[in-house]
Coordinates of C-alpha atoms and ligand atoms in Angstrom, one line a residue:
M1 CA 142.2 52.1 57.4
P2 CA 140.9 54.1 60.2
R3 CA 139.1 52.5 63.2
L4 CA 136.0 53.4 65.0
A5 CA 136.0 53.1 68.9
P6 CA 132.4 53.4 70.2
S7 CA 132.5 54.9 73.8
I8 CA 130.4 53.0 76.2
L9 CA 129.9 56.2 78.2
S10 CA 126.6 56.8 76.3
A11 CA 125.6 53.0 76.3
D12 CA 122.8 51.6 78.4
F13 CA 124.8 50.1 81.4
G14 CA 121.7 47.8 82.0
R15 CA 122.2 46.1 78.8
L16 CA 125.8 46.5 78.0
A17 CA 126.6 43.1 76.9
Q18 CA 123.9 43.6 74.3
D19 CA 125.3 46.9 73.3
L20 CA 128.9 45.6 73.1
Q21 CA 127.7 42.7 70.8
M22 CA 125.8 45.0 68.7
I23 CA 128.9 47.4 68.0
E24 CA 131.0 44.4 67.3
A25 CA 128.6 42.9 64.9
A26 CA 128.1 46.2 63.2
G27 CA 131.8 46.2 62.6
A28 CA 133.4 48.7 65.1
Q29 CA 137.1 47.7 65.7
V30 CA 137.7 49.0 69.4
V31 CA 135.6 49.7 72.4
H32 CA 136.3 52.8 74.3
V33 CA 136.0 53.1 78.1
D34 CA 136.1 56.2 79.9
V35 CA 137.3 56.3 83.7
M36 CA 136.7 59.4 85.4
D37 CA 137.6 60.0 89.0
G38 CA 135.6 63.2 90.0
H39 CA 139.0 64.8 90.6
F40 CA 140.9 65.2 87.2
V41 CA 137.3 65.7 85.6
P42 CA 134.0 66.7 87.2
N43 CA 132.3 63.4 86.7
I44 CA 132.7 59.9 88.0
T45 CA 132.2 56.8 85.9
I46 CA 133.6 53.1 86.1
G47 CA 136.8 51.6 87.5
P48 CA 138.6 48.3 87.0
V49 CA 135.6 46.2 87.8
G50 CA 133.6 47.8 85.2
A51 CA 136.2 47.7 82.7
Q52 CA 136.7 44.0 83.4
A53 CA 132.9 43.5 82.9
V54 CA 133.4 45.3 79.4
S55 CA 136.4 43.1 78.5
H56 CA 134.4 39.9 79.5
N57 CA 131.7 40.8 77.3
S58 CA 133.3 41.7 74.1
A59 CA 136.1 40.4 71.8
L60 CA 137.2 44.0 70.8
P61 CA 140.3 45.5 72.0
L62 CA 139.6 47.4 75.0
D63 CA 140.7 51.0 75.0
V64 CA 140.9 52.3 78.4
H65 CA 140.9 56.3 78.6
L66 CA 142.0 57.2 82.1
M67 CA 140.8 60.7 83.1
I68 CA 142.1 60.6 86.4
S69 CA 144.6 62.0 88.9
D70 CA 147.6 59.8 89.9
P71 CA 147.2 57.3 86.9
E72 CA 150.3 55.6 87.9
K73 CA 148.6 54.1 90.7
Y74 CA 145.9 52.4 88.6
L75 CA 147.9 51.2 85.6
D76 CA 148.2 47.7 86.8
A77 CA 144.5 47.3 87.8
F78 CA 143.3 48.4 84.2
I79 CA 145.9 46.2 82.7
A80 CA 144.6 43.2 84.9
A81 CA 141.1 44.3 83.8
G82 CA 141.9 43.5 80.3
A83 CA 143.1 46.9 78.6
A84 CA 144.8 46.4 75.3
W85 CA 145.0 50.1 74.9
L86 CA 145.8 52.4 78.1
T87 CA 145.7 56.1 77.9
F88 CA 146.8 58.5 80.7
H89 CA 146.8 62.3 80.5
I90 CA 149.7 64.4 80.0
E91 CA 148.2 66.9 82.5
A92 CA 148.0 64.3 85.2
T93 CA 151.6 63.2 85.6
D94 CA 155.0 64.6 86.0
H95 CA 156.4 61.1 84.9
A96 CA 154.8 60.4 81.4
H97 CA 157.8 58.5 80.2
R98 CA 157.7 56.1 83.2
L99 CA 154.0 55.5 82.7
A100 CA 154.4 54.8 78.9
E101 CA 157.2 52.4 79.4
H102 CA 155.2 50.7 82.3
I103 CA 152.2 50.2 80.0
K104 CA 154.4 48.9 77.1
G105 CA 156.2 46.6 79.4
A106 CA 153.0 44.9 80.0
G107 CA 152.4 44.2 76.4
V108 CA 149.6 47.0 76.2
R109 CA 149.5 49.8 73.6
A110 CA 150.4 53.0 75.5
G111 CA 148.7 56.3 74.7
V112 CA 149.0 59.9 76.0
S113 CA 146.1 62.5 75.8
I114 CA 145.9 66.2 76.0
N115 CA 143.1 68.4 76.9
P116 CA 141.9 71.1 74.5
G117 CA 143.7 73.8 76.6
T118 CA 147.0 71.9 76.7
P119 CA 149.5 73.0 73.9
V120 CA 150.8 70.6 71.3
S121 CA 154.2 71.2 72.1
S122 CA 153.7 69.4 75.5
L123 CA 153.7 66.1 73.8
E124 CA 157.3 66.6 72.1
A125 CA 159.3 64.7 74.6
I126 CA 156.9 61.9 75.2
L127 CA 156.1 61.0 71.5
K128 CA 159.1 58.6 71.1
Y129 CA 157.7 56.6 73.9
V130 CA 153.9 56.1 73.1
D131 CA 152.0 54.2 70.5
Y132 CA 149.4 56.8 69.9
V133 CA 148.1 60.4 71.2
L134 CA 144.6 60.9 72.2
V135 CA 143.5 64.3 71.3
M136 CA 140.6 65.6 73.1
T137 CA 138.2 67.7 71.1
V138 CA 135.9 68.5 74.0
N139 CA 136.9 69.2 77.6
P140 CA 136.8 65.8 79.1
G141 CA 134.2 64.7 81.6
F142 CA 130.9 64.1 79.7
G143 CA 129.7 62.7 76.5
G144 CA 127.3 64.5 74.2
Q145 CA 129.4 67.9 73.9
S146 CA 130.1 69.7 70.8
F147 CA 133.4 69.4 68.8
I148 CA 135.6 72.5 69.8
D149 CA 136.3 75.0 66.8
G150 CA 140.0 74.9 66.1
S151 CA 140.4 71.3 66.8
L152 CA 141.1 70.3 63.3
E153 CA 144.1 72.6 63.1
K154 CA 145.2 71.0 66.5
I155 CA 145.0 67.4 65.1
A156 CA 147.0 68.6 62.0
A157 CA 149.6 70.3 64.3
V158 CA 150.0 67.0 66.4
R159 CA 150.3 65.0 63.1
D160 CA 153.1 67.4 62.0
L161 CA 155.0 67.0 65.2
I162 CA 154.5 63.2 64.9
E163 CA 155.9 63.4 61.5
I164 CA 159.1 64.9 63.0
V165 CA 159.6 63.0 66.0
N166 CA 158.1 59.6 65.6
P167 CA 156.0 58.8 62.6
A168 CA 154.9 55.4 63.9
V169 CA 152.7 57.3 66.5
E170 CA 148.8 57.1 65.8
I171 CA 146.3 59.6 66.5
E172 CA 143.0 59.0 68.3
V173 CA 140.5 61.8 68.5
D174 CA 137.8 62.0 71.1
G175 CA 134.9 64.2 71.8
G176 CA 131.9 65.6 69.5
I177 CA 132.7 63.2 66.6
T178 CA 129.8 62.6 64.4
T179 CA 129.1 61.3 60.9
S180 CA 129.1 64.9 59.8
N181 CA 132.6 65.8 61.0
A182 CA 134.4 62.4 60.8
A183 CA 135.8 62.7 57.4
E184 CA 137.4 66.1 58.0
V185 CA 138.9 64.8 61.4
L186 CA 140.4 61.9 59.5
A187 CA 141.6 64.2 56.9
A188 CA 143.2 66.2 59.6
G189 CA 145.4 63.0 60.7
A190 CA 143.2 60.9 63.0
D191 CA 143.6 57.1 62.8
T192 CA 140.9 56.3 65.3
L193 CA 137.7 58.2 65.9
V194 CA 135.9 57.7 69.4
A195 CA 132.3 58.2 69.3
G196 CA 129.8 57.9 72.1
S197 CA 126.6 59.9 71.8
A198 CA 126.8 59.7 67.8
V199 CA 126.6 55.9 68.2
F200 CA 124.5 55.2 71.5
G201 CA 122.5 58.3 71.0
A202 CA 121.5 57.4 67.7
D203 CA 117.7 55.9 66.9
D204 CA 119.8 53.1 65.1
P205 CA 123.1 52.5 66.9
A206 CA 124.2 49.7 64.6
G207 CA 123.3 51.8 61.5
A208 CA 125.3 54.6 63.0
V209 CA 128.5 52.4 63.4
R210 CA 128.2 51.3 59.8
E211 CA 127.7 54.9 58.6
F212 CA 130.8 55.8 60.2
L213 CA 132.5 52.8 58.6
D214 CA 131.2 53.9 55.2
L215 CA 133.2 57.1 55.7
F216 CA 136.5 55.3 56.1
Ligands
DX5_301 C1 134.6 62.7 77.2 C2 135.1 61.2 76.8 C3 134.5 60.9 75.6 C4 133.0 60.7 75.3 C5 132.7 61.1 74.1 O1 135.2 63.0 78.3 O2 136.4 61.1 76.9 O3 135.1 59.6 75.2 O4 132.4 59.5 75.7 O5 131.5 61.2 73.9 P1 130.8 62.0 72.7 O6 131.1 61.1 71.5 O7 129.3 62.1 73.0 O8 131.4 63.5 72.5
ZN302 ZN1 137.2 59.0 76.1

């Protein structure tokens, strides 16, 4: 069964607790938290304090997406903040295996993410050691961007590589996901869909969550 992970990047931070309760009540299975450092990506969001506030106000597993340089310096802070899933970018480290082992050693699901411009082949050596791959279908940094053409083929190529190297690995897809393209993203091989603006930018965010779930 696929999962929906609403991204709080597009939520109202002044009423985050209510927004978190709303997505949970509507049936979302995961809450996605985007961490940006103004260095790996051209935007700054929240750090461990913000992630902890999300964790304290939601019963959903906290899915922390680190879009930061030097991710190894901050893994423990986000684990302490309550991350149940923790993703680093393959482009941000020379030591992906060490990071994945560290995350899993803490009892947290380890994910590795690739940017749109990063080849699928860059995942080959790390797939044995992670629980999921986060395929970016926009250039990370901002919510509300359009799904990049050709991303369905890339997701399918990641799925093919997973089947060869480690079939237990799941795929999460992030960026430009809407109720219009969700079905084809799932068909290409996704297990978890991240949606920010398509949920929190909707007139009826709870209805948008339910609309996604109806497609699953
Ligand atoms: C983008 C973030 C995404 C973002 C998705 O850098 O990683 O998680 O919140 O937003 P939408 O769904 O609006 O593309
Ligand atoms: Zn994200």
